[in-house]
Short mmCIF file of C-alpha atoms in Angstrom, two decimals:
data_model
loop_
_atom_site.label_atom_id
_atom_site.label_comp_id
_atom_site.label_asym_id
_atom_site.label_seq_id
_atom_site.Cartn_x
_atom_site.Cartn_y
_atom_site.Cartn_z
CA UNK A 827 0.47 26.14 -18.65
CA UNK A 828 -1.67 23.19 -19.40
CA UNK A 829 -4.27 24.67 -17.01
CA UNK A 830 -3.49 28.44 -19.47
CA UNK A 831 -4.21 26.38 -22.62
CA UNK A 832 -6.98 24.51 -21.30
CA UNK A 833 -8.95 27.61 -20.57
CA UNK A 834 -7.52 28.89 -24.03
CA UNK A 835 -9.95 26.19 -25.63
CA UNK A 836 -12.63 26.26 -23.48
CA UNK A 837 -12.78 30.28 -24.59
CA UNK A 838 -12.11 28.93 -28.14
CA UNK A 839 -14.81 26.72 -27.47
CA UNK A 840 -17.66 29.22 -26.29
CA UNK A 841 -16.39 32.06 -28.31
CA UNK A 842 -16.55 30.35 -31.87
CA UNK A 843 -20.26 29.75 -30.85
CA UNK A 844 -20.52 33.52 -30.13
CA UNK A 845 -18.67 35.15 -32.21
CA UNK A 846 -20.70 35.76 -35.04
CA UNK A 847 -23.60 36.97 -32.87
CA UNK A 848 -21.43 39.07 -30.89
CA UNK A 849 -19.34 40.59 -33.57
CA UNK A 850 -22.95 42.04 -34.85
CA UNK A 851 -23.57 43.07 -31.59
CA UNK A 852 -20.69 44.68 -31.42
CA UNK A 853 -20.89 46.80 -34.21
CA UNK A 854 -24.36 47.46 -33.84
CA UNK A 855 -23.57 48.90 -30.07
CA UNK A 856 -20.51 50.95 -31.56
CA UNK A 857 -22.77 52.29 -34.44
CA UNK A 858 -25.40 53.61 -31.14
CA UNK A 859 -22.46 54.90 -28.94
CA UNK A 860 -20.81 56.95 -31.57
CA UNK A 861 -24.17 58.07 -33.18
CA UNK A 862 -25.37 59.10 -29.24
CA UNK A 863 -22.54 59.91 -27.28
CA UNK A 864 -21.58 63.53 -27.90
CA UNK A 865 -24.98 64.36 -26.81
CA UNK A 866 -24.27 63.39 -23.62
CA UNK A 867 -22.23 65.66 -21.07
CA UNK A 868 -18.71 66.19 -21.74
CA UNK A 869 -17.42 64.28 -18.67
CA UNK A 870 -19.19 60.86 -20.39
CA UNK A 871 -17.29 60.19 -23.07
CA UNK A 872 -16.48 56.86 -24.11
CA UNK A 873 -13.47 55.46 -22.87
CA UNK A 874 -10.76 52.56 -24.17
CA UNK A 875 -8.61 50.99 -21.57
CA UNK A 876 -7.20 47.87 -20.68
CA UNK A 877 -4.12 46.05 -20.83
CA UNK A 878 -1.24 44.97 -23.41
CA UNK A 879 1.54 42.66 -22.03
CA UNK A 880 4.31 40.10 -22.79
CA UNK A 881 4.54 36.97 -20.69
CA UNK A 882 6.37 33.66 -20.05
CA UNK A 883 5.38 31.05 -18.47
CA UNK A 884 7.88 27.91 -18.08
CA UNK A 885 6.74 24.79 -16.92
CA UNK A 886 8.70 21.18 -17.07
CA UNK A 887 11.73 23.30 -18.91
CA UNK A 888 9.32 24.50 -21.58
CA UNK A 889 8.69 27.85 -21.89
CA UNK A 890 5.85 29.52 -23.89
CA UNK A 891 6.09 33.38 -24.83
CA UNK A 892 2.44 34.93 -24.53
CA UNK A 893 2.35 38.54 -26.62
CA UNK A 894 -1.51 39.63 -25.50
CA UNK A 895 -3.92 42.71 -25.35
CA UNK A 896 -7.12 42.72 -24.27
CA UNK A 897 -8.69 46.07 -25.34
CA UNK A 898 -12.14 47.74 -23.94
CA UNK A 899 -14.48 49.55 -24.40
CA UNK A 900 -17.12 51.55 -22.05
CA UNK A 901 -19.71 53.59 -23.05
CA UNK A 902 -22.37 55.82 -22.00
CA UNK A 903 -25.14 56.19 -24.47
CA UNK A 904 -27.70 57.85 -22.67
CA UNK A 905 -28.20 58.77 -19.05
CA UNK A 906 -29.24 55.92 -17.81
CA UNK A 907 -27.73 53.76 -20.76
CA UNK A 908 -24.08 52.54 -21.29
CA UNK A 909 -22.67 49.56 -23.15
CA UNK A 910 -19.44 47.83 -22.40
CA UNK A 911 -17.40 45.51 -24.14
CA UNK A 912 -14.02 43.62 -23.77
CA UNK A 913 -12.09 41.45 -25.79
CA UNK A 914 -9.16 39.17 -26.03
CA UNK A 915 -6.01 38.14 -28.15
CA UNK A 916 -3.43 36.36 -27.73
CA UNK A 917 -0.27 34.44 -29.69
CA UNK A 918 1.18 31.44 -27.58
CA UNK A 919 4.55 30.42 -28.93
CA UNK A 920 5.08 26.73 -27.48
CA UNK A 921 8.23 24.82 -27.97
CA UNK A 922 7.64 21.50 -30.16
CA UNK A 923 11.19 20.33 -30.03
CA UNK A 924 12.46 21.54 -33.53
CA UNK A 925 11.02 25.13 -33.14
CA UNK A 926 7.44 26.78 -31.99
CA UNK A 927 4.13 25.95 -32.66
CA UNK A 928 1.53 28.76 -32.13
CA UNK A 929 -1.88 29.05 -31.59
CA UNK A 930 -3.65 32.56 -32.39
CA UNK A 931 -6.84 33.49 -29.95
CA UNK A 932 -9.55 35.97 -30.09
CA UNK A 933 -12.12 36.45 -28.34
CA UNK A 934 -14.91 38.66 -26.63
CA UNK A 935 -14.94 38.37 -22.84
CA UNK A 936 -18.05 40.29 -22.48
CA UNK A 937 -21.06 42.33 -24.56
CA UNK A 938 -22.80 43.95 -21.93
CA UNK A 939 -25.70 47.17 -22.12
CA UNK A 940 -26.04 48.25 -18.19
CA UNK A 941 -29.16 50.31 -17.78
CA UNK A 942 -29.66 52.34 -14.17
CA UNK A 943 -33.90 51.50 -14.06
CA UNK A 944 -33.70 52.71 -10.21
CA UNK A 945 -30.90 54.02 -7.57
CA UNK A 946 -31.27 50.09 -6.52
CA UNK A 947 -31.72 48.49 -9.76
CA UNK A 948 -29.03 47.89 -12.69
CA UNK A 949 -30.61 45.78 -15.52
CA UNK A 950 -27.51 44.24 -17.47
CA UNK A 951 -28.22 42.54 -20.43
CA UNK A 952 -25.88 40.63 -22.89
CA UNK A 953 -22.61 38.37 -22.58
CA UNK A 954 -21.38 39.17 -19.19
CA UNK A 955 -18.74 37.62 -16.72
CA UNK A 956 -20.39 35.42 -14.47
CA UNK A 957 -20.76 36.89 -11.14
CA UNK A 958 -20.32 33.70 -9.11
CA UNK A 959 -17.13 34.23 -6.90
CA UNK A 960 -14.82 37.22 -7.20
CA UNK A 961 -12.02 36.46 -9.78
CA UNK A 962 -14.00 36.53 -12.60
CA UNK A 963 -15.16 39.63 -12.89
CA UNK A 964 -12.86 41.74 -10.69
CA UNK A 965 -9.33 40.50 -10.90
CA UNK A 966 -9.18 38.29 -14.10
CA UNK A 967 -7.96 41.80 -16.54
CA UNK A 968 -4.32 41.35 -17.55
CA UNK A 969 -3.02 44.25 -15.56
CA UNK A 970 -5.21 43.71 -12.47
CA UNK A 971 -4.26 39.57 -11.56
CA UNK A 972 -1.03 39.32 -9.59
CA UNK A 973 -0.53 36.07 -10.97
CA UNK A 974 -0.96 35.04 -14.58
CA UNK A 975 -2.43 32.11 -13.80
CA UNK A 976 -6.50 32.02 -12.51
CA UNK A 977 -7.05 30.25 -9.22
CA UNK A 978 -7.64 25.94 -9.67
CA UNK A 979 -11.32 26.44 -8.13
CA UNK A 980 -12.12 29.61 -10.84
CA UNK A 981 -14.46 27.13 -13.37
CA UNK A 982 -16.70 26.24 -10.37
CA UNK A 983 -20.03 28.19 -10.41
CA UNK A 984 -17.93 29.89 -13.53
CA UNK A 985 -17.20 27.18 -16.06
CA UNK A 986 -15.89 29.27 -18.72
CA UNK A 987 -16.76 32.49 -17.25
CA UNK A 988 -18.85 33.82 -18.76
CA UNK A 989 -23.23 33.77 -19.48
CA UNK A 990 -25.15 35.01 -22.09
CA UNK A 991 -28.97 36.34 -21.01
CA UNK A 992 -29.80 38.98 -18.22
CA UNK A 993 -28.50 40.17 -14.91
CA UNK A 994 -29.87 42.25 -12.11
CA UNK A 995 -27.63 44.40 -9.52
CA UNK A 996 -27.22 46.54 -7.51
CA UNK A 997 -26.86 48.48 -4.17
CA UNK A 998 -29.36 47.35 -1.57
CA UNK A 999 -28.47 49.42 1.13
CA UNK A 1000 -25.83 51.44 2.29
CA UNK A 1001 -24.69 53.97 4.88
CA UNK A 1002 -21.14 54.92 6.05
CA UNK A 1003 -20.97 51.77 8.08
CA UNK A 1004 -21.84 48.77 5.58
CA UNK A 1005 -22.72 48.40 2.17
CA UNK A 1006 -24.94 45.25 0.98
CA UNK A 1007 -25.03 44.39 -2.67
CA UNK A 1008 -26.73 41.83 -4.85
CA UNK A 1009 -26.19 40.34 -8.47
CA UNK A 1010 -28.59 37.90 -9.51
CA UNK A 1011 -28.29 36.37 -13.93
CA UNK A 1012 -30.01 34.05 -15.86
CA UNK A 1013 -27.87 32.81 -18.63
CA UNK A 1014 -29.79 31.20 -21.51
CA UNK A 1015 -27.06 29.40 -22.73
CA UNK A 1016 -24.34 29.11 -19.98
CA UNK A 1017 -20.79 28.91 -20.64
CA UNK A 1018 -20.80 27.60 -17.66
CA UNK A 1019 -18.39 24.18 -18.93
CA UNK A 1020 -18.80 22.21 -16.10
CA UNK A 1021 -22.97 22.18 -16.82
CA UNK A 1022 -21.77 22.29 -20.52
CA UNK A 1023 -23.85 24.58 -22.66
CA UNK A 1024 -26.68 24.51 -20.23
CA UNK A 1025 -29.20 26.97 -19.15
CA UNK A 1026 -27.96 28.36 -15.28
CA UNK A 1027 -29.04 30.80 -12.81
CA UNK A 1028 -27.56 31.98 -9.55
CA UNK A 1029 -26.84 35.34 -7.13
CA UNK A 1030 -24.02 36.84 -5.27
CA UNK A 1031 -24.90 38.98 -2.49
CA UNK A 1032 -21.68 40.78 -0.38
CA UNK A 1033 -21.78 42.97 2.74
CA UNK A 1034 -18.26 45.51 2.49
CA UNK A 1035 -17.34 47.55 5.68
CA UNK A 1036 -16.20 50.51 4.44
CA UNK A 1037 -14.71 51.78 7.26
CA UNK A 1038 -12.59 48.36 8.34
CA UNK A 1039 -12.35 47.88 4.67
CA UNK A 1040 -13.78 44.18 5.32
CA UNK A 1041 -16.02 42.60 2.71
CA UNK A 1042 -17.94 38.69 2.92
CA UNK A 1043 -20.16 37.45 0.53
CA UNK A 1044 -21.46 34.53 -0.57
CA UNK A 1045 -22.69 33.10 -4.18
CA UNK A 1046 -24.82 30.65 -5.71
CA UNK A 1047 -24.95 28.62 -9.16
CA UNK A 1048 -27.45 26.41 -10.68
CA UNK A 1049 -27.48 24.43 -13.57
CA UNK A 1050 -31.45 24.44 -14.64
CA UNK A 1051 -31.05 21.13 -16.82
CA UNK A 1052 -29.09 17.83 -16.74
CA UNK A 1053 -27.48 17.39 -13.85
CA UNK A 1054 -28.98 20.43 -12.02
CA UNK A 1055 -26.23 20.68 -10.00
CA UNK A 1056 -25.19 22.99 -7.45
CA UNK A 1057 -22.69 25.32 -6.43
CA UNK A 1058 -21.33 27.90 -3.63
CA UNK A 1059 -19.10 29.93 -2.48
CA UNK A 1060 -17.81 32.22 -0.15
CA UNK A 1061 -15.03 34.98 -0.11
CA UNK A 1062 -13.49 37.10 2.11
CA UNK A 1063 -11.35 39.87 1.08
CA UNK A 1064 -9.49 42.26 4.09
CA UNK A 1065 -7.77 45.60 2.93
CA UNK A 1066 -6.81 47.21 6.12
CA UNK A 1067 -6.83 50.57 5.83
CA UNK A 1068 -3.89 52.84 6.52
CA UNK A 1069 -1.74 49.80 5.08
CA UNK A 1070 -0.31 48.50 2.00
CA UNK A 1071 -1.83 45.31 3.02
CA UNK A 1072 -4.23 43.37 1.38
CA UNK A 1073 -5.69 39.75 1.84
CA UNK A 1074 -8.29 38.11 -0.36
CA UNK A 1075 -9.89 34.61 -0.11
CA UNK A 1076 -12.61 32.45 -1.94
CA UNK A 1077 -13.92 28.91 -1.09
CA UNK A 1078 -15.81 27.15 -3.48
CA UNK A 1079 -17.93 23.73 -3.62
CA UNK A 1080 -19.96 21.78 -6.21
CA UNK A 1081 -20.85 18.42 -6.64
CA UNK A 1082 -17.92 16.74 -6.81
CA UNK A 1083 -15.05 19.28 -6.24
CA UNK A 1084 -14.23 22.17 -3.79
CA UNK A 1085 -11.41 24.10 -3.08
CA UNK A 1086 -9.82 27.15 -1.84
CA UNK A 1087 -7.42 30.09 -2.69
CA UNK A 1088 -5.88 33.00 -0.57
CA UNK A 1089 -3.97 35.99 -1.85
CA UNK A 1090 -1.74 38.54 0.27
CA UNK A 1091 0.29 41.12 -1.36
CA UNK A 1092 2.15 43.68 0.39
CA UNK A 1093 3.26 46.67 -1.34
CA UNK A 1094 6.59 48.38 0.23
CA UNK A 1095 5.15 51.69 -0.05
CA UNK A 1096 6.72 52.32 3.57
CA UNK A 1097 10.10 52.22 2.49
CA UNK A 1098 9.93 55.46 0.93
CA UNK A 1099 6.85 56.29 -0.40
CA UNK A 1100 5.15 53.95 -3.60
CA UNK A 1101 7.33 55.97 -5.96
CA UNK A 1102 10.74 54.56 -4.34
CA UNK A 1103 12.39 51.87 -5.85
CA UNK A 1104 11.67 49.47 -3.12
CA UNK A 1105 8.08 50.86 -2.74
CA UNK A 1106 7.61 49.97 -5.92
CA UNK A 1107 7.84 46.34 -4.86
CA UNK A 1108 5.03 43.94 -3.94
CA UNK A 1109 5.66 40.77 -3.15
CA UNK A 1110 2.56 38.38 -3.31
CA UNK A 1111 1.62 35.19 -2.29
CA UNK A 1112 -1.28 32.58 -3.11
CA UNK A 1113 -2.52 29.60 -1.69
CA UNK A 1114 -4.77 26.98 -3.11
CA UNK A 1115 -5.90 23.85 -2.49
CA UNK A 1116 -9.34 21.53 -3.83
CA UNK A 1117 -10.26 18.56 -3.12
CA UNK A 1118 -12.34 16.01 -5.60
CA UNK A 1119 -14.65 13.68 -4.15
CA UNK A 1120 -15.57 12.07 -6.66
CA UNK A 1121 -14.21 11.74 -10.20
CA UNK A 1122 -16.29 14.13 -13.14
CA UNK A 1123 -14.12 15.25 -15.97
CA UNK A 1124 -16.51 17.90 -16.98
CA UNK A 1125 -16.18 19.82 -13.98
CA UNK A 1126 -12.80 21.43 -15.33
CA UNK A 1127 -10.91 20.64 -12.18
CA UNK A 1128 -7.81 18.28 -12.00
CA UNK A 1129 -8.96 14.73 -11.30
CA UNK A 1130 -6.46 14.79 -8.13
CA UNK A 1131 -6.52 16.71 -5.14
CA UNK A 1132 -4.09 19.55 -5.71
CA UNK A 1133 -1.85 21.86 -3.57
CA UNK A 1134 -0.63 24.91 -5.17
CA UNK A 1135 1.78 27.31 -3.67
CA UNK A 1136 2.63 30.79 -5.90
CA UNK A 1137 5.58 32.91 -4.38
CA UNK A 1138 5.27 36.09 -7.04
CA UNK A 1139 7.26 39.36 -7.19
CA UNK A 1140 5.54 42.29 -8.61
CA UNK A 1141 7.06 45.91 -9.51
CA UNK A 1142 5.98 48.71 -10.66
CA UNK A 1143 7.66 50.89 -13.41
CA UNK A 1144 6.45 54.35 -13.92
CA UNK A 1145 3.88 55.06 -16.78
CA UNK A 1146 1.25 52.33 -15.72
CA UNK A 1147 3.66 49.80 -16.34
CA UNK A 1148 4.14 46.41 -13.74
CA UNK A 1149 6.31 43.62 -14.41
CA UNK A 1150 5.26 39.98 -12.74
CA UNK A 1151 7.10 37.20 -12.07
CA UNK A 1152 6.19 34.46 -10.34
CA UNK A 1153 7.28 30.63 -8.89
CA UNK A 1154 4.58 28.14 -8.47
CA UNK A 1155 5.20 24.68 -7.16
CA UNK A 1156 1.95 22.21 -7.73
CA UNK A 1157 1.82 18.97 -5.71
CA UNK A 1158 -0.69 16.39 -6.65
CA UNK A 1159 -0.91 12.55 -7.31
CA UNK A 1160 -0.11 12.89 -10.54
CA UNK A 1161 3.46 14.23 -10.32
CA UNK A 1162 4.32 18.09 -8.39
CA UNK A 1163 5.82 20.90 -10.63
CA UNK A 1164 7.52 23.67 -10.79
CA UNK A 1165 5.69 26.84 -12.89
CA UNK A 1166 7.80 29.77 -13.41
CA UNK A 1167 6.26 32.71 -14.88
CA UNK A 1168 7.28 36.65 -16.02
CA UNK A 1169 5.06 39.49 -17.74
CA UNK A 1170 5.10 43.18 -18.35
CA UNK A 1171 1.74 44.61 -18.89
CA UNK A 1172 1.32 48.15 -20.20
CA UNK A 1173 -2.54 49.76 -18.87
CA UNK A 1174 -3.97 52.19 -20.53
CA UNK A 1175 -6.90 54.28 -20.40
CA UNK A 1176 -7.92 57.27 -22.42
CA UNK A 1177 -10.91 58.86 -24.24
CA UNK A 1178 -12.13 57.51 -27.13
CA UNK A 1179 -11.91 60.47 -28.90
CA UNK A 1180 -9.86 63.78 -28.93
CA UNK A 1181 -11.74 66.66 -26.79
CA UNK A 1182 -12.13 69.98 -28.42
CA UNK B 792 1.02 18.29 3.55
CA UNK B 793 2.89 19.81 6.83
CA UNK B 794 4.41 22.33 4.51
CA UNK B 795 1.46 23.86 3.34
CA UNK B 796 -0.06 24.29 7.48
CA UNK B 797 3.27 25.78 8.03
CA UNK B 798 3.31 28.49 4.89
CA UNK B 799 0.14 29.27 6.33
CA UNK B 800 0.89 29.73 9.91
CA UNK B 801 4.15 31.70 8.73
CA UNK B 802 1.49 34.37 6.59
CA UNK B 803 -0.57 34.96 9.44
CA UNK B 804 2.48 35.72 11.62
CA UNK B 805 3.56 37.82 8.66
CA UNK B 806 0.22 39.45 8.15
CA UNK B 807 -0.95 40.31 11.39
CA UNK B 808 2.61 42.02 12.05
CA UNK B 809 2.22 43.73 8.79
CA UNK B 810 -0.81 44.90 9.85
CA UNK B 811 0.06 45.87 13.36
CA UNK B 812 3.04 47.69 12.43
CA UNK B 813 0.86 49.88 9.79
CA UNK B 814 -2.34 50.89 11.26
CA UNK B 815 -0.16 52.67 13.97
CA UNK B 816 1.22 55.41 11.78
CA UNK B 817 0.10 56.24 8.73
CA UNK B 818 1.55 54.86 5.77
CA UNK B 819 3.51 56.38 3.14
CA UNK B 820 1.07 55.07 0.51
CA UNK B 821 -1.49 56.87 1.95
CA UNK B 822 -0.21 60.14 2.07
CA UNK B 823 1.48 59.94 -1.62
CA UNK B 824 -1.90 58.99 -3.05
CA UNK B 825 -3.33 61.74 -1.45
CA UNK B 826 -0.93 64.41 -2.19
CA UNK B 827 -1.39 63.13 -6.09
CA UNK B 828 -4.97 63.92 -6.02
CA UNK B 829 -4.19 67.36 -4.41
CA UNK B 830 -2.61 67.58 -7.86
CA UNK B 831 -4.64 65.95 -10.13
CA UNK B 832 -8.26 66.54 -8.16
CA UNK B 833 -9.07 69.97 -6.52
CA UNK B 834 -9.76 69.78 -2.55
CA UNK B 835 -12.55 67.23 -1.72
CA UNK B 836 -15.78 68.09 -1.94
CA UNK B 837 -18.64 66.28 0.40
CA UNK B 838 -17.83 62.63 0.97
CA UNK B 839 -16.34 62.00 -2.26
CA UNK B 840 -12.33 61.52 -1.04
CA UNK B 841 -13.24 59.39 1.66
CA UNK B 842 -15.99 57.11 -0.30
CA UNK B 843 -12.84 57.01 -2.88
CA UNK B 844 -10.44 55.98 -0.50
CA UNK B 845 -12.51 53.48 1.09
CA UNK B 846 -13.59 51.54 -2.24
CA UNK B 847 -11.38 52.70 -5.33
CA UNK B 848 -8.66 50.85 -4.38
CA UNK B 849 -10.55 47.40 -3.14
CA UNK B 850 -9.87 45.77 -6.66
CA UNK B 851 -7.21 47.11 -8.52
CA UNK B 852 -4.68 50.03 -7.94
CA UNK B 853 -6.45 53.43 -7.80
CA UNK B 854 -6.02 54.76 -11.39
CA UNK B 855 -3.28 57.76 -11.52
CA UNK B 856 -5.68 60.21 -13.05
CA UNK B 857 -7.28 60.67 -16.08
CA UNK B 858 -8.64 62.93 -18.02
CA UNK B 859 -12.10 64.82 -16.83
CA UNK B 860 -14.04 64.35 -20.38
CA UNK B 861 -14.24 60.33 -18.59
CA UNK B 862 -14.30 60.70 -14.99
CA UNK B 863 -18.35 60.42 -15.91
CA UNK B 864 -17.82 57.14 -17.59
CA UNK B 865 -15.26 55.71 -15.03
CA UNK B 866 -17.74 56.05 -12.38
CA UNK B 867 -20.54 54.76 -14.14
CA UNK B 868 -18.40 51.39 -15.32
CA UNK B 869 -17.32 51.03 -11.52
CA UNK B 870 -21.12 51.83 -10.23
CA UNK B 871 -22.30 48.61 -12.20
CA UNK B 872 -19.04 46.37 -11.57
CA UNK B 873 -18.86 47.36 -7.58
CA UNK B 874 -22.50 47.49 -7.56
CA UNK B 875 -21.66 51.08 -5.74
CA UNK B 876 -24.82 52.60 -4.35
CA UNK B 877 -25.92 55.77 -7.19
CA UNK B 878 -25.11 58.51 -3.94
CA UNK B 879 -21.52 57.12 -3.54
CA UNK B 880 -21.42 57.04 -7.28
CA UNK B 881 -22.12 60.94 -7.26
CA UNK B 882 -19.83 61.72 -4.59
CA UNK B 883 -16.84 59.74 -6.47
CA UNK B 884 -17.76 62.11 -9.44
CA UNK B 885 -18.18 65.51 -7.68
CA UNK B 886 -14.71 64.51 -6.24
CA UNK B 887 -13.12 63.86 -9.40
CA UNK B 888 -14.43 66.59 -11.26
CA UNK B 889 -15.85 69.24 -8.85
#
């Protein structure tokens, strides 16, 4: 939980400096999409998905109720154009001995316009989630993480997860065999917290075998004032195919820090088909370790080397509908606990307007 | 930590039976998804079941179905977030909405 709220304020943090800016943006992007869209071909129109859930997360006999949707928004404005947007709020209810204190949090996780310049090239320009890693921007959304909680080593090459300026991706090659990608951003004013506020650059680039369903790629962060420090990292995710099987990994180093997670999650899809009520089980299991080097307190790690164990349960009810519960157990210098955490997220997806 | 080395050695026992066990028959999952789309999608046209097989899944569950007035939009959010090349993009599309 502490780790939960922490990365509650940092978001507070970045997102009060935002908001104003974005909010226009916002609006201004909405204004286009509406005003544009329906000229576009029926199959493009915009969409709203995302997630709405309920979770609880009880740590040291405390336990904070989490009421959260995170809403967005995707869309097309011309051919080559789109803009995409999502956002986040959240209650937490914490126990404060006589009753519950809450804090209220909204924010915009990213403010992107994606423009198609070539069948190589993706210009992205905007507040976008930093590409460093894979959590960020592929399994942070409420109803895709197994566990509620990120990964310890998420803030490195991250910080808050987010950077404002320009991106380019994109395919570089493909055929049946292998697939090579690249993502390379500036962010003006990086919300990357560990180079606090600071102007960063970096690239991903990942190689995915299709066919063994094998993908390895490495990334790169830069902090381009103050310390100019340095970060990378490298993940490996597995998804055999012809299995319910799925294993994904990330190592990541800076300065003073580096650490590790792995995920496996199994769904029981073999014991009667995913619609059974043991296939609708998926038990899941994370690793995680880092390891400081030396001390930094803006690096938005723990200041002890930390071993983190999460034994989760997942199922899933009918109607896009997964419940999550987890049991974490943190060891570390400064005292081991036990995390114990439940949710129910709703996904949903549908146009953003009624067809004819 | 000796607990931790032997967690780990106990998921790559689990794993690589997992895995051994599965890619000798083919798993229910498989052929349940696919039957859906038999429903939801018409038969597959070009490469477009087997590019979505082999990438739609990779991050989150495959989506259930939706309706065709977004498949255009889906597609074009994943072609930016999977950095998908623009001909596997297509393919996804024809095979959603042929």
């Amino acid at each position: 939980m502490a780790l939960f709220v922490k990365t509650l304020k940092l978001y507070q943090l970045r997102s009060r400096q935002k908001r104003g800016v974005c909010v226009r943006w916002l609006h201004i992007a909405l204004a286009a999409s509406l005003l544009f869209s329906p000229l576009v071909y029926a199959q493009n129109t915009p969409l709203i998905s995302g997630g709405v859930g309920f979770f609880t997360s009880t740590n040291g006999g405390n336990t904070t109720y989490i009421p959260a949707i995170s809403p967005l928004i995707q869309a097309p404005i011309t051919k080559r154009l789109q803009v995409e947007s999502r956002a986040y709020l959240l209650d937490a209810f914490f126990p404060n001995g006589k009753g519950y204190d809450t804090s209220h949090f909204v924010a915009l996780t990213y403010l992107q316009a994606s423009y198609f310049a070539n069948p190589h090239v993706t210009v992205v320009g905007g507040l976008f989630l930093s590409p460093f890693g894979t959590y960020t921007e592929r399994l942070s959304p409420i109803w895709i993480s197994n566990f509620q909680d990120a990964p310890l080593i998420v803030p490195i090459g991250t910080g808050t997860g987010a950077g404002l300026g320009g991106m380019l991706r994109g395919n570089a090659y493909s055929n049946g065999k292998v697939s090579i990608d690249y993502t390379a951003y500036f962010s003006a004013r990086s919300a990357n917290q560990q180079f606090n506020a600071s102007r960063s650059t970096g690239f991903r680039v990942n190689a995915y075998l299709p066919k063994p369903r094998l993908e390895m790629g490495v990334s790169y962060g830069r902090l381009l004032q103050g310390t100019n420090a340095n970060a990378v990292g490298f993940h490996v995710w597995w998804l055999p195919p012809n299995t319910a099987f799925k294993m994904r990994s990330e190592y990541a180093h800076t300065t003073h820090v580096q650490g590790y997670w792995f995920e496996t999650d199994y769904r029981l899809s073999r014991f009667g088909g995913t619609e059974s009520i043991v296939g609708r089980l998926e038990p899941v299991f994370r690793m995680q370790q880092t390891f400081r080097n030396a001390p930094d307190a803006t690096d938005g790690l723990s200041a002890q080397n930390t071993q983190r164990a999460d034994f989760g349960l997942d199922y899933y009810l009918p109607h896009n509908v997964r419940i999550n519960t987890s049991y974490s157990r943190q060891f570390s210098a400064s005292g081991n606990r036990n995390i114990w955490q439940t949710g129910i997220v709703y996904r949903f997806l549908f146009p953003a307007w009624r067809g004819k | 930590m000796k607990i931790f080395k032997w967690i780990l050695l106990w998921q790559i026992l689990v794993a690589s039976f997992v895995v051994l066990a599965q890619s000798s028959t083919t798993s229910a999952t498989q052929t349940s998804r696919s039957q859906k789309q038999q429903v939801q999608k018409q038969p597959p046209v070009n490469d477009g079941e087997r590019i979505f097989t082999q990438n739609c899944s990779r991050c989150h569950n495959a989506p259930d179905g939706f309706s065709p007035r977004i498949a255009g939009s889906v597609v074009r959010h994943m072609r930016v977030r999977a950095n998908l090349s623009e001909k596997d993009a297509q393919a996804v599309l024809r095979f959603f909405n042929p």
